[in-house]
XYZ file of C-alpha atoms in Angstrom:
684
model
C 0.000 -0.004 0.007
C 1.349 3.388 -0.984
C 1.394 5.972 1.792
C 1.207 9.678 1.045
C 2.052 12.239 3.734
C 0.294 15.579 3.823
C 0.561 18.430 6.231
C -2.258 20.615 7.468
C -1.042 23.929 8.795
C -2.412 25.203 12.119
C -2.463 28.945 12.432
C -2.534 29.045 16.276
C 0.628 28.295 18.204
C 0.047 25.830 21.099
C 2.549 26.457 23.876
C 1.200 24.205 26.623
C 2.567 20.735 27.365
C 0.782 17.869 25.698
C -2.353 16.881 27.600
C -3.085 13.243 26.757
C -6.310 11.653 27.857
C -8.630 14.586 27.126
C -11.683 14.212 24.957
C -10.984 17.554 23.294
C -7.359 16.664 22.544
C -6.103 17.239 19.022
C -6.425 13.878 17.313
C -7.454 12.172 14.152
C -9.185 8.958 13.324
C -8.295 6.561 10.564
C -11.050 4.230 9.460
C -10.156 1.402 7.113
C -11.769 -1.975 6.539
C -14.272 -1.302 9.374
C -11.459 -0.885 11.920
C -11.293 2.423 13.809
C -7.896 3.549 15.083
C -7.133 6.600 17.227
C -3.816 8.315 16.726
C -2.663 11.028 19.097
C -0.852 13.939 17.572
C 1.919 15.972 19.156
C 1.069 19.644 19.205
C 3.085 21.719 16.828
C 2.388 24.104 13.979
C 1.757 21.221 11.619
C -0.199 17.998 12.111
C 0.859 15.068 9.963
C -1.965 12.947 8.580
C -1.239 9.618 6.940
C -3.257 8.910 3.812
C -3.447 5.733 1.817
C -4.856 4.838 -1.548
C -7.858 3.274 0.154
C -10.930 5.228 1.095
C -10.433 7.008 4.400
C -12.595 8.951 6.748
C -10.486 11.567 8.478
C -11.652 13.684 11.359
C -9.408 16.375 12.677
C -10.178 17.799 16.116
C -8.383 20.991 17.024
C -7.962 22.190 20.598
C -7.511 25.734 21.685
C -6.434 25.957 25.314
C -7.218 28.877 27.501
C -4.111 29.916 29.356
C -5.818 30.121 32.727
C -7.371 26.634 32.721
C -5.565 23.874 34.702
C -5.233 20.338 33.419
C -3.555 16.985 34.020
C -0.420 16.323 31.997
C 0.121 12.731 33.068
C -0.889 10.146 35.638
C 0.315 6.882 37.106
C -0.418 4.289 35.855
C -0.067 5.943 32.484
C -2.939 6.090 30.039
C -2.854 2.843 28.062
C -0.652 1.027 30.584
C -0.920 -2.752 30.654
C -0.019 -5.430 33.185
C -0.553 -3.017 36.069
C -0.162 -4.690 39.467
C -3.391 -5.671 41.183
C -1.762 -4.498 44.408
C -1.438 -0.930 43.182
C -2.301 1.207 46.190
C -2.596 4.583 44.493
C -3.756 5.829 41.097
C -2.520 9.385 40.885
C -2.494 12.397 38.608
C 0.924 13.517 39.729
C 1.883 15.774 36.825
C -0.380 18.807 36.724
C -0.449 22.160 34.990
C -2.023 24.798 37.252
C -1.513 28.421 36.125
C -0.248 30.809 38.733
C -2.762 33.485 39.683
C -1.906 36.548 41.736
C -3.593 36.569 45.116
C -4.362 32.847 45.171
C -2.530 29.811 46.523
C -1.000 27.595 43.880
C -2.076 24.107 42.972
C -5.306 22.202 43.420
C -7.989 23.301 45.817
C -8.213 20.071 47.815
C -11.716 20.967 48.961
C -12.933 20.205 45.431
C -11.493 16.680 45.445
C -14.212 14.182 46.290
C -15.604 10.831 45.178
C -17.904 12.799 42.891
C -15.118 14.648 41.106
C -12.442 11.939 41.113
C -13.349 8.357 40.268
C -11.951 4.981 39.354
C -14.235 3.009 37.065
C -14.102 -0.677 36.301
C -14.915 -1.217 32.642
C -16.703 -4.366 31.455
C -17.882 -4.121 27.881
C -19.998 -0.980 27.583
C -20.660 -0.851 31.317
C -18.718 0.917 34.029
C -18.814 0.529 37.813
C -17.581 3.036 40.363
C -14.893 1.545 42.586
C -14.781 2.346 46.282
C -11.720 4.154 47.501
C -10.171 7.183 49.153
C -9.557 10.307 47.079
C -7.165 12.964 48.261
C -4.777 15.715 47.292
C -1.466 16.701 48.808
C -0.318 19.473 51.070
C 1.344 21.094 48.100
C -1.711 20.808 45.870
C 0.396 19.076 43.225
C -1.350 15.711 42.865
C -4.779 14.098 42.823
C -4.980 10.459 43.867
C -7.394 7.594 44.270
C -6.545 4.728 46.649
C -8.806 1.701 46.118
C -10.260 0.169 49.265
C -9.235 -3.293 48.121
C -7.013 -4.965 45.585
C -7.745 -4.429 41.915
C -8.946 -7.413 39.910
C -6.563 -9.201 37.561
C -6.855 -8.762 33.796
C -9.369 -5.947 34.153
C -9.738 -2.558 32.472
C -9.961 0.495 34.733
C -10.519 4.165 33.910
C -9.214 6.958 36.107
C -11.485 10.006 35.816
C -11.018 13.595 36.933
C -13.947 15.874 36.195
C -14.208 19.642 35.806
C -15.493 19.669 39.380
C -11.851 19.712 40.506
C -10.672 23.307 40.626
C -7.668 25.426 41.382
C -7.748 27.963 44.202
C -8.892 30.755 41.902
C -11.945 28.705 40.915
C -10.736 27.604 37.487
C -12.069 24.190 36.548
C -9.721 21.436 35.441
C -10.023 20.168 31.905
C -11.743 16.737 32.220
C -9.206 13.933 32.200
C -9.333 10.168 31.756
C -6.638 7.507 31.765
C -7.368 3.872 31.010
C -5.154 0.996 32.117
C -5.329 -2.783 32.324
C -4.209 -4.934 35.248
C -2.098 -8.051 34.904
C -2.143 -11.346 36.759
C -2.396 -11.397 40.554
C 1.336 -11.832 41.066
C 3.070 -9.396 43.396
C 6.559 -8.432 42.352
C 8.978 -10.791 44.071
C 11.963 -9.411 45.863
C 15.544 -10.145 44.905
C 16.695 -13.749 45.553
C 16.774 -14.179 49.310
C 19.548 -16.784 49.697
C 17.677 -18.710 52.369
C 18.338 -22.408 52.918
C 16.709 -24.788 55.375
C 17.545 -28.465 55.766
C 14.601 -30.768 56.436
C 14.964 -33.140 59.386
C 11.953 -35.242 60.526
C 11.470 -35.132 64.297
C 11.774 -38.625 65.745
C 8.659 -39.953 67.462
C 6.174 -37.671 65.704
C 5.363 -39.784 62.665
C 1.763 -40.816 61.854
C 0.214 -38.409 64.342
C -2.154 -35.560 63.548
C -0.803 -32.388 65.110
C -2.759 -29.137 65.118
C -0.578 -26.456 66.731
C 3.031 -25.674 67.683
C 4.350 -23.147 70.169
C 7.270 -22.423 72.467
C 6.609 -22.251 76.181
C 8.197 -19.810 78.651
C 10.427 -22.714 79.706
C 12.047 -22.791 76.250
C 10.422 -26.103 75.343
C 8.341 -26.946 72.283
C 4.690 -27.786 72.890
C 2.817 -29.638 70.156
C -0.971 -29.925 70.418
C -2.438 -32.952 68.703
C -5.838 -32.835 67.070
C -7.137 -35.334 69.656
C -6.306 -32.982 72.547
C -3.046 -34.539 73.740
C -0.116 -32.141 74.157
C 3.443 -33.314 73.550
C 6.338 -31.459 75.171
C 9.937 -31.559 73.919
C 13.302 -30.305 75.067
C 15.250 -28.421 72.415
C 18.876 -29.201 71.638
C 19.991 -25.902 70.193
C 23.242 -27.315 68.871
C 21.365 -29.046 66.074
C 17.686 -28.187 66.635
C 16.635 -31.720 67.514
C 13.675 -32.277 69.858
C 14.206 -34.752 72.688
C 12.638 -36.069 75.916
C 9.154 -36.272 74.450
C 6.419 -36.150 77.107
C 2.651 -36.559 76.679
C 0.249 -34.307 78.589
C -3.223 -35.851 78.567
C -5.116 -33.407 80.737
C -7.952 -32.901 78.248
C -8.313 -36.492 77.097
C -8.208 -37.859 80.643
C -11.096 -35.588 81.566
C -13.167 -35.457 78.380
C -11.958 -38.369 76.244
C -10.864 -37.621 72.678
C -11.379 -34.006 71.664
C -11.014 -31.950 68.519
C -8.405 -29.382 69.578
C -6.900 -26.631 67.412
C -5.291 -23.714 69.246
C -2.594 -23.589 71.917
C -1.044 -20.434 73.375
C 0.778 -19.504 76.566
C -0.237 -16.556 78.694
C 2.487 -13.899 78.226
C 2.543 -13.469 82.013
C 3.350 -17.138 82.640
C 6.881 -18.245 83.501
C 8.923 -21.427 83.468
C 7.908 -21.952 87.106
C 4.288 -20.939 86.602
C 2.985 -22.363 83.331
C -0.402 -21.072 82.143
C -1.705 -22.019 78.699
C -4.997 -21.869 76.807
C -6.456 -24.469 74.451
C -9.420 -24.259 72.055
C -11.328 -27.527 71.825
C -14.698 -29.130 71.244
C -16.245 -32.574 71.030
C -14.613 -35.121 68.768
C -16.062 -35.589 65.311
C -17.297 -33.731 62.267
C -20.967 -34.652 62.256
C -23.933 -34.600 64.608
C -22.195 -32.153 66.962
C -24.312 -29.456 68.690
C -24.025 -25.898 67.416
C -22.685 -24.456 70.665
C -19.942 -26.934 71.451
C -16.768 -24.840 71.399
C -14.635 -24.167 74.457
C -11.491 -22.456 75.677
C -9.756 -24.126 78.606
C -7.001 -22.830 80.821
C -4.282 -25.370 81.639
C -1.835 -24.692 84.465
C 0.691 -26.399 86.716
C 4.166 -27.852 86.080
C 2.687 -30.402 83.675
C -0.364 -28.376 82.669
C -2.346 -30.841 84.728
C -4.958 -28.379 86.013
C -7.873 -27.628 83.680
C -10.560 -24.966 83.948
C -13.096 -23.866 81.369
C -12.983 -20.129 80.893
C -15.291 -19.921 77.844
C -18.004 -22.407 76.900
C -20.758 -22.644 74.288
C -18.868 -21.078 71.415
C -20.358 -21.964 68.007
C -18.939 -24.517 65.620
C -19.833 -25.859 62.217
C -20.765 -29.385 61.315
C -17.351 -29.733 59.691
C -13.897 -28.280 60.274
C -14.741 -24.638 60.943
C -14.127 -24.599 64.668
C -12.768 -22.429 67.451
C -9.339 -22.004 65.893
C -5.995 -20.523 66.920
C -5.341 -17.774 69.452
C -2.872 -14.917 69.884
C -2.346 -12.453 72.694
C -2.394 -8.846 71.536
C -0.272 -5.903 72.643
C -3.127 -4.980 74.997
C -2.876 -8.375 76.778
C -6.302 -9.397 75.451
C -6.729 -12.807 73.817
C -7.717 -12.810 70.148
C -8.944 -15.914 68.381
C -10.530 -16.988 65.143
C -14.072 -18.331 65.224
C -14.879 -20.247 62.044
C -18.083 -19.750 60.068
C -20.979 -22.192 60.133
C -21.705 -22.016 56.415
C -20.038 -21.733 53.053
C -21.072 -18.185 52.139
C -23.291 -16.888 54.924
C -26.594 -18.721 54.488
C -27.704 -22.276 55.132
C -26.527 -24.600 52.380
C -26.737 -28.262 51.628
C -23.028 -28.815 52.290
C -22.623 -27.250 55.724
C -26.247 -27.549 56.847
C -26.019 -24.976 59.578
C -27.022 -21.335 59.953
C -24.628 -18.679 61.122
C -24.739 -17.476 64.716
C -24.004 -14.087 66.208
C -20.361 -15.027 66.953
C -19.459 -17.232 63.979
C -17.163 -16.176 61.130
C -15.223 -13.555 63.080
C -12.130 -12.672 65.067
C -13.199 -12.460 68.708
C -11.513 -10.566 71.535
C -11.453 -11.736 75.144
C -10.794 -9.029 77.729
C -9.338 -10.674 80.842
C -9.933 -7.567 82.964
C -13.668 -7.912 82.385
C -13.496 -11.705 82.590
C -12.209 -11.480 86.181
C -15.514 -9.897 87.177
C -17.643 -12.893 86.136
C -18.003 -16.407 87.466
C -16.206 -18.944 85.294
C -16.852 -20.478 82.931
C -18.408 -17.754 80.828
C -21.269 -19.228 78.786
C -21.382 -17.331 75.475
C -24.238 -19.116 73.724
C -26.110 -16.530 71.690
C -29.727 -16.231 70.656
C -31.083 -16.779 67.161
C -33.875 -14.296 67.890
C -33.047 -11.363 65.659
C -35.451 -9.042 67.431
C -33.571 -9.538 70.695
C -30.242 -8.942 68.964
C -31.550 -5.734 67.403
C -32.502 -4.535 70.886
C -29.298 -5.716 72.591
C -28.542 -3.897 75.861
C -25.714 -1.391 75.581
C -24.210 -2.336 78.954
C -25.335 -5.743 80.250
C -23.621 -8.886 78.949
C -26.911 -10.826 78.888
C -29.887 -10.526 76.592
C -33.359 -10.504 78.174
C -33.602 -14.258 77.507
C -30.329 -14.913 79.359
C -28.178 -15.565 76.283
C -24.854 -13.839 75.747
C -24.677 -10.275 74.447
C -21.350 -9.402 72.745
C -22.494 -5.797 72.293
C -22.642 -4.887 75.990
C -19.939 -2.680 77.472
C -19.595 -5.160 80.362
C -19.136 -8.122 78.005
C -15.659 -9.747 78.182
C -15.974 -11.385 74.743
C -16.624 -9.085 71.804
C -16.506 -9.080 68.002
C -13.171 -7.609 66.943
C -13.310 -8.200 63.169
C -16.446 -9.402 61.410
C -16.860 -11.503 58.281
C -13.671 -13.588 58.395
C -14.864 -16.935 57.097
C -12.311 -19.398 58.442
C -8.888 -18.315 59.615
C -6.831 -21.129 61.058
C -4.226 -18.821 62.551
C -3.445 -15.166 63.180
C -0.396 -13.120 64.149
C 0.215 -9.749 65.765
C 3.126 -8.259 63.845
C 5.726 -5.993 65.440
C 4.417 -3.230 63.137
C 1.249 -3.194 65.247
C -1.067 -4.847 62.715
C -2.987 -8.105 63.089
C -2.549 -10.352 60.033
C -5.066 -13.118 59.386
C -4.748 -15.655 56.518
C -8.240 -16.913 55.677
C -9.764 -19.639 53.557
C -12.310 -18.652 50.920
C -15.435 -20.578 50.030
C -15.661 -23.361 47.512
C -18.366 -23.184 44.857
C -21.940 -23.960 45.814
C -22.528 -21.692 48.771
C -25.583 -19.534 49.409
C -25.649 -15.887 50.411
C -28.370 -14.281 52.567
C -31.032 -11.749 51.656
C -30.753 -8.399 53.373
C -33.206 -7.398 56.085
C -33.590 -3.712 56.858
C -33.195 -2.717 60.492
C -30.762 -5.488 61.455
C -28.181 -4.477 64.033
C -24.557 -4.465 62.910
C -21.351 -4.932 64.964
C -20.555 -1.218 64.866
C -23.874 -0.379 66.523
C -25.623 0.871 63.396
C -28.628 -0.774 61.764
C -28.738 -1.994 58.190
C -30.620 0.390 55.917
C -28.395 -0.031 52.893
C -29.419 -1.144 49.420
C -31.446 -4.318 49.066
C -29.198 -7.345 48.630
C -30.931 -10.399 47.146
C -30.084 -13.893 48.269
C -28.102 -16.026 45.853
C -28.144 -19.784 45.687
C -25.242 -22.066 44.970
C -27.167 -24.565 42.909
C -29.812 -26.192 45.068
C -32.977 -24.712 46.467
C -34.306 -25.307 49.953
C -37.585 -26.937 50.871
C -39.777 -24.056 49.734
C -38.209 -24.209 46.297
C -38.950 -27.913 46.019
C -42.541 -27.249 47.047
C -42.940 -24.576 44.383
C -41.490 -26.928 41.801
C -43.927 -29.671 42.756
C -46.903 -27.313 42.623
C -46.043 -25.807 39.260
C -44.397 -28.692 37.437
C -46.847 -28.415 34.558
C -46.843 -24.641 34.435
C -43.205 -23.615 34.782
C -40.182 -25.380 33.253
C -38.075 -26.852 36.031
C -34.937 -25.152 34.705
C -36.482 -21.816 35.733
C -36.867 -22.987 39.317
C -33.378 -24.324 39.921
C -30.411 -21.992 39.433
C -28.299 -22.971 36.454
C -25.012 -21.666 37.879
C -23.198 -22.221 41.124
C -21.522 -19.426 43.000
C -17.890 -19.314 42.037
C -14.952 -20.352 44.171
C -13.785 -17.470 46.369
C -10.208 -16.337 46.801
C -8.119 -17.027 49.871
C -7.110 -13.756 51.481
C -4.649 -12.300 53.919
C -6.587 -9.800 55.990
C -4.964 -7.004 57.920
C -6.718 -5.533 60.942
C -5.662 -2.118 62.137
C -6.255 -1.858 65.900
C -6.893 1.876 65.776
C -9.889 1.440 63.481
C -13.376 0.468 64.664
C -14.720 -2.982 63.913
C -14.688 -3.713 60.173
C -16.253 -6.232 57.794
C -14.071 -8.593 55.761
C -16.444 -10.286 53.349
C -18.138 -13.370 54.816
C -21.859 -12.589 55.175
C -23.674 -13.128 58.437
C -27.371 -12.163 58.503
C -27.343 -12.182 62.322
C -24.966 -9.212 62.137
C -26.627 -7.354 59.266
C -23.821 -8.117 56.807
C -25.064 -9.525 53.522
C -22.708 -8.863 50.604
C -20.131 -11.563 49.903
C -16.641 -10.071 49.626
C -16.584 -7.374 46.932
C -20.075 -8.036 45.622
C -20.609 -8.727 41.936
C -16.902 -9.152 41.026
C -16.656 -12.094 43.455
C -20.186 -13.445 43.097
C -21.520 -13.101 39.535
C -24.910 -14.345 40.676
C -25.428 -10.847 42.034
C -26.550 -8.094 39.720
C -23.651 -5.874 38.594
C -25.055 -3.117 40.805
C -24.265 -5.039 44.017
C -21.224 -3.393 45.573
C -19.243 -4.235 48.707
C -20.666 -3.627 52.139
C -20.161 -0.032 53.264
C -17.859 -1.270 56.048
C -15.860 -3.666 53.859
C -12.130 -3.327 54.555
C -10.611 -5.439 51.785
C -7.464 -7.539 52.021
C -3.727 -7.031 52.365
C -2.937 -9.826 49.915
C -4.734 -12.204 47.569
C -3.450 -15.772 47.759
C -5.655 -16.782 44.835
C -7.846 -19.837 44.675
C -7.567 -23.050 46.653
C -4.366 -22.350 48.551
C -5.705 -22.786 52.114
C -3.286 -20.470 53.926
C -3.127 -21.601 57.536
C -0.297 -21.320 60.077
C 1.484 -17.958 60.135
C 4.402 -16.399 62.027
C 6.548 -13.291 61.893
C 10.151 -14.418 61.429
C 12.153 -12.618 64.121
C 15.772 -13.751 64.077
C 18.631 -12.208 62.103
C 19.544 -15.512 60.489
C 20.404 -15.269 56.754
C 21.676 -11.729 57.386
C 18.142 -10.667 58.241
C 16.679 -11.718 54.886
C 13.543 -13.085 56.572
C 13.388 -10.784 59.567
C 10.007 -9.110 59.899
C 8.460 -11.080 57.059
C 5.384 -13.256 57.382
C 5.767 -16.996 56.794
C 2.488 -18.642 55.827
C 1.806 -22.364 55.420
C -0.056 -23.056 52.164
C -1.856 -26.237 53.142
C -3.353 -26.993 49.718
C -2.155 -25.266 46.569
C 1.587 -24.935 46.979
C 2.299 -27.286 49.871
C 4.957 -24.792 50.919
C 5.838 -21.838 53.112
C 5.111 -18.502 51.474
C 7.164 -15.440 52.413
C 5.212 -12.176 52.494
C 6.718 -8.762 53.101
C 4.578 -5.975 54.599
C 5.250 -2.552 53.168
C 6.262 -1.303 56.598
C 7.941 -3.501 59.205
C 7.759 -0.952 61.983
C 4.900 0.623 63.852
C 4.170 4.208 62.889
C 1.844 5.917 65.330
C 1.600 8.880 62.998
C 0.000 6.911 60.152
C -3.506 8.133 59.433
C -6.184 5.478 59.578
C -7.379 6.282 56.052
C -3.867 5.900 54.676
C -2.599 2.719 56.341
C -2.074 0.627 53.219
C 1.671 0.899 53.805
C 1.205 -2.197 55.974
C -0.215 -4.276 53.124
C 1.927 -6.857 51.353
C 4.392 -5.489 48.802
C 6.248 -8.659 47.795
C 5.583 -12.379 47.907
C 7.881 -15.354 47.472
C 6.340 -18.833 47.332
C 8.516 -21.482 48.923
C 7.934 -23.534 45.781
C 9.560 -20.848 43.632
C 13.166 -20.636 42.527
C 13.755 -17.240 44.075
C 16.405 -18.271 46.576
C 14.219 -20.209 49.021
C 15.501 -23.747 49.648
C 13.851 -26.317 51.886
C 10.563 -24.428 52.118
C 8.429 -26.547 49.798
C 7.359 -30.102 49.051
C 5.443 -30.616 52.296
C 2.461 -32.886 52.893
C -0.195 -30.322 53.823
C 1.810 -27.919 56.017
C -0.538 -26.753 58.765
C 1.305 -24.794 61.435
C 4.766 -23.377 61.994
C 6.860 -21.940 64.824
C 10.319 -20.330 64.987
C 13.071 -20.827 67.524
C 14.065 -17.176 67.649
C 17.423 -18.051 69.218
C 18.586 -20.136 66.256
C 16.301 -19.214 63.360
C 15.234 -22.864 63.031
C 11.633 -23.637 62.125
C 9.371 -26.472 63.229
C 6.495 -27.354 60.950
C 3.488 -29.682 61.040
C 2.999 -31.914 58.015
C -0.616 -32.975 58.383
C -0.789 -35.341 55.391
C -4.525 -34.913 55.290
C -5.364 -37.898 53.095
C -2.668 -40.185 54.520
C -0.664 -40.382 51.325
C 1.467 -43.528 51.781
C 4.389 -41.763 50.140
C 4.246 -38.968 52.730
C 4.177 -38.762 56.521
C 2.119 -36.830 59.003
C 4.768 -35.526 61.390
C 6.664 -32.601 62.827
C 9.647 -31.625 60.749
C 12.623 -29.500 61.739
C 13.764 -26.943 59.188
C 17.332 -26.339 60.264
C 18.635 -22.946 59.187
C 21.837 -23.243 57.209
C 24.321 -20.636 58.352
C 26.998 -18.780 56.373
C 25.509 -19.373 52.932
C 27.595 -18.427 49.939
C 25.069 -17.113 47.371
C 27.436 -18.069 44.547
C 27.226 -21.716 45.601
C 23.485 -21.743 46.201
C 21.761 -24.548 44.300
C 18.022 -24.018 43.967
């Protein structure tokens, strides 16, 4: 094809910097063979238009700028950018042209920056959806930014929009601006190779046992809680990391027979001469167990031989969502994960149990308030929504005698709502609580919203109507309708044709200076109805269904079917500090490894504003199964929990071997830290 160049002279000189992204930008369109292409033109006295021998439709749009009008020169991500990280924490117009006006401050008038004048839109076909986020300027008035409330979605088109509602201090409106970009896969940028090597050494005497939790006691010994409720205690030989002098502590099983026990933690005030520990446990089995069967026991004495219930009647599911692991916070309160009773918030055919007021949450136990009540504290809650809606503001009991977590006198309260099933949790030295959580499989049901329902923050739900969604099977009333109208309505119209999709596994981050937040698992007893981010995570919703107003999002997206469970903050300076301050997470399912996650800030900053705390989210991730310098951190049989000997940097890990693979072992395994590694000789 022959190409002929022609020039069209422009009489007006344009002296301003190029302003890409504007609808009134000088541009031309080339239409050929039904394909429309937009070509941007640099401003100069002449615009070059490419002509071919084929028929063309050429439209030339000329722009005349008014000197006094401000506009955006560029933004980040750039207009047209691809493979943008889903963990991008700020979309910003950080290159502005704002004319100087005598008598007025320079830059943007931050009072004009709002969610109405600055937006981030998710584009799907011809439709766009406003994303939730924080918009803000700077002290210098030299940038306009949007920080999404939660991670962007992979492989998705977004449009950053600044309207003429944004103004400079002299009242001049900005030229409308848009920048479109596309995200890439959900893969955080990995750090440089870490040069970390562990040597795997099975711990003698632990094979073919199902362990649930590992911890160090104040006596320097390792305590391993078995799923049946027996605790094993080991001496530690720090010359090689081996565990010796194994001792069984059968306090729970001697008193209650076989249990299902998950969490074990020592009171931070206990000493080698005064051992005090806490265990979460319930009746043995995964079927036919009462709803309110969960307990927390205190064990004390030289051999933890004394047992006392401190909490009884916690909820539990029919399966493996139980009263999970515990962690003491910086305020000396005990925090623990209470699993959900259902798949996605409503009764379903798989889990066959409704949610309760305390299920699917991180709970906080205040020992100062607990000392004022007679033990054990019975925390069975009512299923009467009217009573919950009228919960007393002070008393820890409802009028029917059931427990009230909303009373100011109540020792046990809801600290973070909507966390489906977190096996473990960790208070990081940066002051944040990190919680790896398991997402739902396909087939769950979500609840319908009910106006006037009390929420954990003390408000009452009066938000938009949220319809129930079904994961593929209807309940009894649906079967009845089908039977009544078999000859009138095709059965395919009565039974949903699609199941709800598998949900991601998340790492949640809870900021202690913020009020109670919602993290995505619905619970109709608490007036929380939208699953995760709404339509993007549950396409059975209408596209108009957005996240709950109190939804906090996640610090990291593990993806699907990873089952992140045990978590620690690595504290020693082994490997020249390569792991220090990073989170180590056991990926029980997908991966079968230890994942290394780096928070954006490893130190506590009391000056960080609550609306701008994303610095604590994850900025890099290294799977143990990768080839990025991590050796001996993969190939495990369902790694469940992990603990560090902070004196040596050695790790101890539970291999659960869930399905008893004959080629694997359920056991405790020592990961001995290899010292003085020469990176040049590192074999991955």
